[in-house]
Amino acid sequence: MKEKLVQQKIEDEKDYVAELSALTEEKSKLENQLKIYQDLLSEKEDTIVLIKQQNEESEKNIVEKDKTITELSESIRGYENQIKEISEQAAKEKEKETEKETEYSNKLSLLTEEKSKLETQLKASQKLLLEKENTIVLLKQQKEDSERAISSKDKIIAELSESIKGYENLVTEIREQMAKEGKEKEAEYADRLALLKEGKDIIEAKLAEAIKKSMPDYYEVKKGDSLWKIAERFYNTGEKWIRIFEANTDKINNPDLIYPYQRFTIPKE
């Protein structure tokens, strides 16, 4: 019985040692876990502190953001008011533009009408210009013919002038000869002088006629001319303008309206 008790005690001790060993091992594990949890707890506390700091900064940022939002809201309201004013102004300007469009349309209509009138006037002017150009061509031809006639008459005048000079020289010679030979031949020389004078008078008359004929029988109108002024130029009196008008009825419709470059026939007196 005693041995059983001893044996039981030994077994109990073994169990106790084994249990103690197990508990010691478990304690060690728990201590390790505790240390790990303590480290984690320390990290969590640091994290909490950091999060609190971040929260404080976030709250500050939120306050600043709220201020910014308030300022932006005020700006938005200001912009909304500006947009409203601009919209109202745009509506007024659109109304004005409509009025301007109507005004421009009326002006455009008037300008189109004026353009049509100007085009009609331009066509009439072009037609008149063509007529004037044809008249100028004709007048140039007439001028060339007249210049040729004047050149021919100038030759005749030159020849007659030479004849007169010859007579004058001959008269001078006869007078000088009379002075030398005396009075006995005075009657003879007087007759010769009379004949020479008569011949000279005839030549001078022909010369005057040639000069008169060499005067142009036409006149090209210049700016500022009138029939009265042209008559004064050729007849020394403006009252004879009717003669020029009657000689040029094919070119003059209204005696008060004559134009530069027109070419009028000038009747001889």
PDB file of C-alpha atoms in Angstrom:
ATOM      1  CA  MET A   1       0.000   0.000   0.000  1.00  0.00           C
ATOM      2  CA  LYS A   2       2.802   2.292   0.887  1.00  0.00           C
ATOM      3  CA  GLU A   3       4.596   1.462  -2.284  1.00  0.00           C
ATOM      4  CA  LYS A   4       1.525   2.309  -4.228  1.00  0.00           C
ATOM      5  CA  LEU A   5       1.321   5.612  -2.487  1.00  0.00           C
ATOM      6  CA  VAL A   6       4.982   6.281  -3.187  1.00  0.00           C
ATOM      7  CA  GLN A   7       4.537   5.212  -6.753  1.00  0.00           C
ATOM      8  CA  GLN A   8       1.466   7.385  -6.988  1.00  0.00           C
ATOM      9  CA  LYS A   9       3.361  10.286  -5.515  1.00  0.00           C
ATOM     10  CA  ILE A  10       6.206   9.809  -7.982  1.00  0.00           C
ATOM     11  CA  GLU A  11       3.763   9.745 -10.836  1.00  0.00           C
ATOM     12  CA  ASP A  12       1.990  12.783  -9.442  1.00  0.00           C
ATOM     13  CA  GLU A  13       5.338  14.588  -9.214  1.00  0.00           C
ATOM     14  CA  LYS A  14       6.113  13.615 -12.768  1.00  0.00           C
ATOM     15  CA  ASP A  15       2.746  14.900 -13.821  1.00  0.00           C
ATOM     16  CA  TYR A  16       3.324  18.052 -11.803  1.00  0.00           C
ATOM     17  CA  VAL A  17       6.782  18.555 -13.355  1.00  0.00           C
ATOM     18  CA  ALA A  18       5.397  17.910 -16.784  1.00  0.00           C
ATOM     19  CA  GLU A  19       2.499  20.257 -16.141  1.00  0.00           C
ATOM     20  CA  LEU A  20       4.885  22.845 -14.662  1.00  0.00           C
ATOM     21  CA  SER A  21       7.134  22.522 -17.672  1.00  0.00           C
ATOM     22  CA  ALA A  22       4.160  22.917 -19.951  1.00  0.00           C
ATOM     23  CA  LEU A  23       2.954  25.911 -17.967  1.00  0.00           C
ATOM     24  CA  THR A  24       6.436  27.405 -18.007  1.00  0.00           C
ATOM     25  CA  GLU A  25       6.631  26.949 -21.751  1.00  0.00           C
ATOM     26  CA  GLU A  26       3.141  28.382 -22.169  1.00  0.00           C
ATOM     27  CA  LYS A  27       4.106  31.277 -19.891  1.00  0.00           C
ATOM     28  CA  SER A  28       7.137  31.949 -22.048  1.00  0.00           C
ATOM     29  CA  LYS A  29       4.968  31.937 -25.142  1.00  0.00           C
ATOM     30  CA  LEU A  30       2.469  34.226 -23.459  1.00  0.00           C
ATOM     31  CA  GLU A  31       5.255  36.578 -22.409  1.00  0.00           C
ATOM     32  CA  ASN A  32       6.536  36.648 -25.973  1.00  0.00           C
ATOM     33  CA  GLN A  33       3.019  37.314 -27.247  1.00  0.00           C
ATOM     34  CA  LEU A  34       2.582  39.975 -24.569  1.00  0.00           C
ATOM     35  CA  LYS A  35       5.781  41.654 -25.690  1.00  0.00           C
ATOM     36  CA  ILE A  36       4.585  41.526 -29.276  1.00  0.00           C
ATOM     37  CA  TYR A  37       1.232  42.968 -28.255  1.00  0.00           C
ATOM     38  CA  GLN A  38       2.955  45.637 -26.179  1.00  0.00           C
ATOM     39  CA  ASP A  39       5.093  46.564 -29.176  1.00  0.00           C
ATOM     40  CA  LEU A  40       1.981  46.615 -31.346  1.00  0.00           C
ATOM     41  CA  LEU A  41       0.194  48.670 -28.716  1.00  0.00           C
ATOM     42  CA  SER A  42       3.090  51.135 -28.668  1.00  0.00           C
ATOM     43  CA  GLU A  43       2.949  51.352 -32.460  1.00  0.00           C
ATOM     44  CA  LYS A  44      -0.804  51.821 -32.308  1.00  0.00           C
ATOM     45  CA  GLU A  45      -0.416  54.584 -29.749  1.00  0.00           C
ATOM     46  CA  ASP A  46       2.158  56.265 -31.989  1.00  0.00           C
ATOM     47  CA  THR A  47      -0.238  55.780 -34.877  1.00  0.00           C
ATOM     48  CA  ILE A  48      -3.066  57.248 -32.807  1.00  0.00           C
ATOM     49  CA  VAL A  49      -0.895  60.262 -31.917  1.00  0.00           C
ATOM     50  CA  LEU A  50       0.000  60.694 -35.590  1.00  0.00           C
ATOM     51  CA  ILE A  51      -3.636  60.297 -36.601  1.00  0.00           C
ATOM     52  CA  LYS A  52      -4.643  62.869 -33.982  1.00  0.00           C
ATOM     53  CA  GLN A  53      -2.052  65.263 -35.394  1.00  0.00           C
ATOM     54  CA  GLN A  54      -3.306  64.555 -38.894  1.00  0.00           C
ATOM     55  CA  ASN A  55      -6.870  65.067 -37.674  1.00  0.00           C
ATOM     56  CA  GLU A  56      -5.891  68.411 -36.175  1.00  0.00           C
ATOM     57  CA  GLU A  57      -4.212  69.398 -39.429  1.00  0.00           C
ATOM     58  CA  SER A  58      -7.234  68.117 -41.338  1.00  0.00           C
ATOM     59  CA  GLU A  59      -9.529  70.171 -39.120  1.00  0.00           C
ATOM     60  CA  LYS A  60      -7.349  73.205 -39.762  1.00  0.00           C
ATOM     61  CA  ASN A  61      -7.443  72.430 -43.481  1.00  0.00           C
ATOM     62  CA  ILE A  62     -11.196  71.970 -43.252  1.00  0.00           C
ATOM     63  CA  VAL A  63     -11.523  75.388 -41.612  1.00  0.00           C
ATOM     64  CA  GLU A  64      -9.334  76.902 -44.318  1.00  0.00           C
ATOM     65  CA  LYS A  65     -11.289  75.033 -46.985  1.00  0.00           C
ATOM     66  CA  ASP A  66     -14.518  76.319 -45.464  1.00  0.00           C
ATOM     67  CA  LYS A  67     -13.146  79.848 -45.696  1.00  0.00           C
ATOM     68  CA  THR A  68     -12.066  79.188 -49.263  1.00  0.00           C
ATOM     69  CA  ILE A  69     -15.486  77.707 -50.047  1.00  0.00           C
ATOM     70  CA  THR A  70     -17.126  80.787 -48.516  1.00  0.00           C
ATOM     71  CA  GLU A  71     -14.891  83.065 -50.583  1.00  0.00           C
ATOM     72  CA  LEU A  72     -15.541  81.008 -53.715  1.00  0.00           C
ATOM     73  CA  SER A  73     -19.262  81.101 -53.005  1.00  0.00           C
ATOM     74  CA  GLU A  74     -19.063  84.883 -52.767  1.00  0.00           C
ATOM     75  CA  SER A  75     -17.061  84.963 -56.017  1.00  0.00           C
ATOM     76  CA  ILE A  76     -19.609  82.683 -57.679  1.00  0.00           C
ATOM     77  CA  ARG A  77     -22.429  84.958 -56.566  1.00  0.00           C
ATOM     78  CA  GLY A  78     -20.447  87.902 -57.931  1.00  0.00           C
ATOM     79  CA  TYR A  79     -19.923  86.080 -61.227  1.00  0.00           C
ATOM     80  CA  GLU A  80     -23.586  85.116 -61.313  1.00  0.00           C
ATOM     81  CA  ASN A  81     -24.501  88.785 -60.895  1.00  0.00           C
ATOM     82  CA  GLN A  82     -22.024  89.712 -63.629  1.00  0.00           C
ATOM     83  CA  ILE A  83     -23.449  87.000 -65.885  1.00  0.00           C
ATOM     84  CA  LYS A  84     -26.923  88.325 -65.208  1.00  0.00           C
ATOM     85  CA  GLU A  85     -25.811  91.870 -66.052  1.00  0.00           C
ATOM     86  CA  ILE A  86     -24.008  90.640 -69.168  1.00  0.00           C
ATOM     87  CA  SER A  87     -27.079  88.661 -70.223  1.00  0.00           C
ATOM     88  CA  GLU A  88     -29.256  91.733 -69.779  1.00  0.00           C
ATOM     89  CA  GLN A  89     -26.718  93.845 -71.667  1.00  0.00           C
ATOM     90  CA  ALA A  90     -26.503  91.198 -74.407  1.00  0.00           C
ATOM     91  CA  ALA A  91     -30.284  91.228 -74.702  1.00  0.00           C
ATOM     92  CA  LYS A  92     -30.236  95.016 -75.047  1.00  0.00           C
ATOM     93  CA  GLU A  93     -27.393  94.864 -77.566  1.00  0.00           C
ATOM     94  CA  LYS A  94     -29.236  92.182 -79.502  1.00  0.00           C
ATOM     95  CA  GLU A  95     -32.244  94.461 -79.610  1.00  0.00           C
ATOM     96  CA  LYS A  96     -29.988  97.288 -80.793  1.00  0.00           C
ATOM     97  CA  GLU A  97     -28.415  94.967 -83.371  1.00  0.00           C
ATOM     98  CA  THR A  98     -31.878  94.142 -84.649  1.00  0.00           C
ATOM     99  CA  GLU A  99     -32.552  97.858 -84.998  1.00  0.00           C
ATOM    100  CA  LYS A 100     -29.149  98.306 -86.674  1.00  0.00           C
ATOM    101  CA  GLU A 101     -29.863  95.415 -89.022  1.00  0.00           C
ATOM    102  CA  THR A 102     -33.104  97.111 -90.012  1.00  0.00           C
ATOM    103  CA  GLU A 103     -31.238 100.389 -90.453  1.00  0.00           C
ATOM    104  CA  TYR A 104     -28.473  98.677 -92.448  1.00  0.00           C
ATOM    105  CA  SER A 105     -31.077  96.918 -94.557  1.00  0.00           C
ATOM    106  CA  ASN A 106     -32.690 100.255 -95.373  1.00  0.00           C
ATOM    107  CA  LYS A 107     -29.301 101.801 -96.129  1.00  0.00           C
ATOM    108  CA  LEU A 108     -28.379  98.812 -98.274  1.00  0.00           C
ATOM    109  CA  SER A 109     -31.616  99.210-100.195  1.00  0.00           C
ATOM    110  CA  LEU A 110     -30.889 102.909-100.749  1.00  0.00           C
ATOM    111  CA  LEU A 111     -27.294 102.160-101.767  1.00  0.00           C
ATOM    112  CA  THR A 112     -28.494  99.484-104.182  1.00  0.00           C
ATOM    113  CA  GLU A 113     -30.892 101.976-105.713  1.00  0.00           C
ATOM    114  CA  GLU A 114     -28.149 104.615-105.929  1.00  0.00           C
ATOM    115  CA  LYS A 115     -25.805 102.023-107.433  1.00  0.00           C
ATOM    116  CA  SER A 116     -28.396 101.234-110.081  1.00  0.00           C
ATOM    117  CA  LYS A 117     -28.720 104.943-110.884  1.00  0.00           C
ATOM    118  CA  LEU A 118     -24.939 105.341-111.007  1.00  0.00           C
ATOM    119  CA  GLU A 119     -24.627 102.334-113.301  1.00  0.00           C
ATOM    120  CA  THR A 120     -27.223 103.897-115.601  1.00  0.00           C
ATOM    121  CA  GLN A 121     -25.311 107.190-115.500  1.00  0.00           C
ATOM    122  CA  LEU A 122     -22.068 105.301-116.119  1.00  0.00           C
ATOM    123  CA  LYS A 123     -23.506 103.627-119.201  1.00  0.00           C
ATOM    124  CA  ALA A 124     -24.716 107.001-120.464  1.00  0.00           C
ATOM    125  CA  SER A 125     -21.287 108.512-119.721  1.00  0.00           C
ATOM    126  CA  GLN A 126     -19.541 105.638-121.490  1.00  0.00           C
ATOM    127  CA  LYS A 127     -21.776 106.149-124.507  1.00  0.00           C
ATOM    128  CA  LEU A 128     -21.083 109.892-124.432  1.00  0.00           C
ATOM    129  CA  LEU A 129     -17.362 109.188-124.023  1.00  0.00           C
ATOM    130  CA  LEU A 130     -17.425 106.932-127.072  1.00  0.00           C
ATOM    131  CA  GLU A 131     -19.164 109.675-129.031  1.00  0.00           C
ATOM    132  CA  LYS A 132     -16.560 112.181-127.794  1.00  0.00           C
ATOM    133  CA  GLU A 133     -13.737 109.845-128.802  1.00  0.00           C
ATOM    134  CA  ASN A 134     -15.234 109.499-132.274  1.00  0.00           C
ATOM    135  CA  THR A 135     -15.590 113.280-132.414  1.00  0.00           C
ATOM    136  CA  ILE A 136     -11.962 113.679-131.330  1.00  0.00           C
ATOM    137  CA  VAL A 137     -10.815 111.301-134.079  1.00  0.00           C
ATOM    138  CA  LEU A 138     -12.829 113.278-136.630  1.00  0.00           C
ATOM    139  CA  LEU A 139     -11.536 116.584-135.275  1.00  0.00           C
ATOM    140  CA  LYS A 140      -7.953 115.342-135.433  1.00  0.00           C
ATOM    141  CA  GLN A 141      -8.471 114.407-139.068  1.00  0.00           C
ATOM    142  CA  GLN A 142      -9.981 117.825-139.758  1.00  0.00           C
ATOM    143  CA  LYS A 143      -7.095 119.440-137.905  1.00  0.00           C
ATOM    144  CA  GLU A 144      -4.555 117.579-140.036  1.00  0.00           C
ATOM    145  CA  ASP A 145      -6.400 118.660-143.198  1.00  0.00           C
ATOM    146  CA  SER A 146      -6.487 122.254-141.966  1.00  0.00           C
ATOM    147  CA  GLU A 147      -2.804 122.175-141.052  1.00  0.00           C
ATOM    148  CA  ARG A 148      -1.959 120.944-144.547  1.00  0.00           C
ATOM    149  CA  ALA A 149      -4.102 123.743-146.037  1.00  0.00           C
ATOM    150  CA  ILE A 150      -2.469 126.306-143.750  1.00  0.00           C
ATOM    151  CA  SER A 151       0.980 125.045-144.745  1.00  0.00           C
ATOM    152  CA  SER A 152       0.080 125.479-148.419  1.00  0.00           C
ATOM    153  CA  LYS A 153      -1.265 128.971-147.766  1.00  0.00           C
ATOM    154  CA  ASP A 154       1.831 129.839-145.751  1.00  0.00           C
ATOM    155  CA  LYS A 155       3.919 129.033-148.813  1.00  0.00           C
ATOM    156  CA  ILE A 156       1.754 131.342-150.929  1.00  0.00           C
ATOM    157  CA  ILE A 157       2.077 134.089-148.319  1.00  0.00           C
ATOM    158  CA  ALA A 158       5.846 133.625-148.239  1.00  0.00           C
ATOM    159  CA  GLU A 159       6.018 133.883-152.032  1.00  0.00           C
ATOM    160  CA  LEU A 160       3.855 137.032-152.059  1.00  0.00           C
ATOM    161  CA  SER A 161       5.936 138.522-149.258  1.00  0.00           C
ATOM    162  CA  GLU A 162       9.075 137.901-151.308  1.00  0.00           C
ATOM    163  CA  SER A 163       7.399 139.584-154.311  1.00  0.00           C
ATOM    164  CA  ILE A 164       6.564 142.628-152.184  1.00  0.00           C
ATOM    165  CA  LYS A 165      10.135 142.798-150.938  1.00  0.00           C
ATOM    166  CA  GLY A 166      11.277 142.633-154.586  1.00  0.00           C
ATOM    167  CA  TYR A 167       8.975 145.538-155.471  1.00  0.00           C
ATOM    168  CA  GLU A 168      10.164 147.517-152.483  1.00  0.00           C
ATOM    169  CA  ASN A 169      13.794 146.939-153.446  1.00  0.00           C
ATOM    170  CA  LEU A 170      13.025 147.914-157.043  1.00  0.00           C
ATOM    171  CA  VAL A 171      11.285 151.120-155.892  1.00  0.00           C
ATOM    172  CA  THR A 172      14.279 151.950-153.747  1.00  0.00           C
ATOM    173  CA  GLU A 173      16.629 151.411-156.689  1.00  0.00           C
ATOM    174  CA  ILE A 174      14.489 153.608-158.975  1.00  0.00           C
ATOM    175  CA  ARG A 175      14.401 156.403-156.423  1.00  0.00           C
ATOM    176  CA  GLU A 176      18.148 156.222-156.004  1.00  0.00           C
ATOM    177  CA  GLN A 177      18.565 156.260-159.793  1.00  0.00           C
ATOM    178  CA  MET A 178      16.193 159.259-160.048  1.00  0.00           C
ATOM    179  CA  ALA A 179      18.272 161.111-157.533  1.00  0.00           C
ATOM    180  CA  LYS A 180      21.339 160.512-159.664  1.00  0.00           C
ATOM    181  CA  GLU A 181      19.929 161.243-163.154  1.00  0.00           C
ATOM    182  CA  GLY A 182      18.019 164.386-162.289  1.00  0.00           C
ATOM    183  CA  LYS A 183      14.635 165.822-163.025  1.00  0.00           C
ATOM    184  CA  GLU A 184      14.633 165.172-166.791  1.00  0.00           C
ATOM    185  CA  LYS A 185      13.641 161.582-166.209  1.00  0.00           C
ATOM    186  CA  GLU A 186      11.477 162.322-163.186  1.00  0.00           C
ATOM    187  CA  ALA A 187       8.216 161.908-165.165  1.00  0.00           C
ATOM    188  CA  GLU A 188       9.400 158.593-166.599  1.00  0.00           C
ATOM    189  CA  TYR A 189      10.356 157.318-163.185  1.00  0.00           C
ATOM    190  CA  ALA A 190       7.109 158.628-161.716  1.00  0.00           C
ATOM    191  CA  ASP A 191       5.158 156.519-164.219  1.00  0.00           C
ATOM    192  CA  ARG A 192       7.287 153.521-163.433  1.00  0.00           C
ATOM    193  CA  LEU A 193       6.798 154.106-159.708  1.00  0.00           C
ATOM    194  CA  ALA A 194       3.055 154.413-160.219  1.00  0.00           C
ATOM    195  CA  LEU A 195       3.021 151.099-162.065  1.00  0.00           C
ATOM    196  CA  LEU A 196       5.156 149.511-159.372  1.00  0.00           C
ATOM    197  CA  LYS A 197       2.913 150.938-156.643  1.00  0.00           C
ATOM    198  CA  GLU A 198      -0.128 149.578-158.428  1.00  0.00           C
ATOM    199  CA  GLY A 199       1.539 146.173-158.722  1.00  0.00           C
ATOM    200  CA  LYS A 200       2.530 146.345-155.071  1.00  0.00           C
ATOM    201  CA  ASP A 201      -1.018 147.247-154.038  1.00  0.00           C
ATOM    202  CA  ILE A 202      -2.344 144.283-156.024  1.00  0.00           C
ATOM    203  CA  ILE A 203       0.170 141.950-154.392  1.00  0.00           C
ATOM    204  CA  GLU A 204      -0.581 143.374-150.929  1.00  0.00           C
ATOM    205  CA  ALA A 205      -4.291 142.855-151.558  1.00  0.00           C
ATOM    206  CA  LYS A 206      -3.602 139.267-152.580  1.00  0.00           C
ATOM    207  CA  LEU A 207      -1.400 138.877-149.510  1.00  0.00           C
ATOM    208  CA  ALA A 208      -4.149 140.222-147.246  1.00  0.00           C
ATOM    209  CA  GLU A 209      -6.640 137.855-148.871  1.00  0.00           C
ATOM    210  CA  ALA A 210      -4.229 134.943-148.461  1.00  0.00           C
ATOM    211  CA  ILE A 211      -3.662 135.854-144.815  1.00  0.00           C
ATOM    212  CA  LYS A 212      -7.386 136.080-144.286  1.00  0.00           C
ATOM    213  CA  LYS A 213      -7.884 132.716-145.956  1.00  0.00           C
ATOM    214  CA  SER A 214      -5.033 131.252-143.936  1.00  0.00           C
ATOM    215  CA  MET A 215      -6.952 131.998-140.746  1.00  0.00           C
ATOM    216  CA  PRO A 216      -8.510 128.778-139.438  1.00  0.00           C
ATOM    217  CA  ASP A 217     -12.083 128.177-140.523  1.00  0.00           C
ATOM    218  CA  TYR A 218     -12.666 126.077-137.440  1.00  0.00           C
ATOM    219  CA  TYR A 219     -12.220 126.369-133.677  1.00  0.00           C
ATOM    220  CA  GLU A 220     -11.710 123.682-131.052  1.00  0.00           C
ATOM    221  CA  VAL A 221     -13.637 124.487-127.874  1.00  0.00           C
ATOM    222  CA  LYS A 222     -11.612 124.845-124.686  1.00  0.00           C
ATOM    223  CA  LYS A 223     -12.683 124.716-121.052  1.00  0.00           C
ATOM    224  CA  GLY A 224     -14.503 127.917-120.066  1.00  0.00           C
ATOM    225  CA  ASP A 225     -15.445 128.854-123.665  1.00  0.00           C
ATOM    226  CA  SER A 226     -18.857 130.116-124.760  1.00  0.00           C
ATOM    227  CA  LEU A 227     -20.215 131.100-128.181  1.00  0.00           C
ATOM    228  CA  TRP A 228     -20.026 134.737-127.086  1.00  0.00           C
ATOM    229  CA  LYS A 229     -16.305 134.449-126.214  1.00  0.00           C
ATOM    230  CA  ILE A 230     -15.541 132.624-129.477  1.00  0.00           C
ATOM    231  CA  ALA A 231     -17.362 135.342-131.454  1.00  0.00           C
ATOM    232  CA  GLU A 232     -15.317 138.004-129.643  1.00  0.00           C
ATOM    233  CA  ARG A 233     -12.160 136.104-130.604  1.00  0.00           C
ATOM    234  CA  PHE A 234     -12.931 135.968-134.347  1.00  0.00           C
ATOM    235  CA  TYR A 235     -15.283 138.941-134.932  1.00  0.00           C
ATOM    236  CA  ASN A 236     -14.185 141.308-132.152  1.00  0.00           C
ATOM    237  CA  THR A 237     -17.754 141.284-130.830  1.00  0.00           C
ATOM    238  CA  GLY A 238     -19.714 138.653-128.953  1.00  0.00           C
ATOM    239  CA  GLU A 239     -22.982 139.719-130.564  1.00  0.00           C
ATOM    240  CA  LYS A 240     -22.110 137.691-133.684  1.00  0.00           C
ATOM    241  CA  TRP A 241     -22.256 134.392-131.761  1.00  0.00           C
ATOM    242  CA  ILE A 242     -25.450 133.541-133.675  1.00  0.00           C
ATOM    243  CA  ARG A 243     -23.374 133.150-136.875  1.00  0.00           C
ATOM    244  CA  ILE A 244     -21.279 130.417-135.231  1.00  0.00           C
ATOM    245  CA  PHE A 245     -24.398 128.749-133.823  1.00  0.00           C
ATOM    246  CA  GLU A 246     -26.189 128.736-137.203  1.00  0.00           C
ATOM    247  CA  ALA A 247     -23.094 127.289-138.906  1.00  0.00           C
ATOM    248  CA  ASN A 248     -22.884 124.432-136.388  1.00  0.00           C
ATOM    249  CA  THR A 249     -26.479 123.417-135.644  1.00  0.00           C
ATOM    250  CA  ASP A 250     -25.489 119.801-136.326  1.00  0.00           C
ATOM    251  CA  LYS A 251     -23.108 119.978-133.347  1.00  0.00           C
ATOM    252  CA  ILE A 252     -24.869 122.400-130.993  1.00  0.00           C
ATOM    253  CA  ASN A 253     -28.230 121.461-129.491  1.00  0.00           C
ATOM    254  CA  ASN A 254     -28.254 124.235-126.913  1.00  0.00           C
ATOM    255  CA  PRO A 255     -26.200 127.421-127.546  1.00  0.00           C
ATOM    256  CA  ASP A 256     -25.659 127.723-123.788  1.00  0.00           C
ATOM    257  CA  LEU A 257     -24.119 124.237-123.596  1.00  0.00           C
ATOM    258  CA  ILE A 258     -20.899 123.591-125.494  1.00  0.00           C
ATOM    259  CA  TYR A 259     -18.157 121.178-124.458  1.00  0.00           C
ATOM    260  CA  PRO A 260     -14.354 121.058-124.620  1.00  0.00           C
ATOM    261  CA  TYR A 261     -12.882 119.411-127.744  1.00  0.00           C
ATOM    262  CA  GLN A 262     -15.939 120.235-129.875  1.00  0.00           C
ATOM    263  CA  ARG A 263     -14.839 121.595-133.251  1.00  0.00           C
ATOM    264  CA  PHE A 264     -16.923 124.425-134.725  1.00  0.00           C
ATOM    265  CA  THR A 265     -16.866 125.879-138.212  1.00  0.00           C
ATOM    266  CA  ILE A 266     -16.156 129.642-138.112  1.00  0.00           C
ATOM    267  CA  PRO A 267     -17.866 131.506-141.012  1.00  0.00           C
ATOM    268  CA  LYS A 268     -15.747 134.149-142.760  1.00  0.00           C
ATOM    269  CA  GLU A 269     -16.870 137.746-142.524  1.00  0.00           C
TER     270      GLU A 269
END
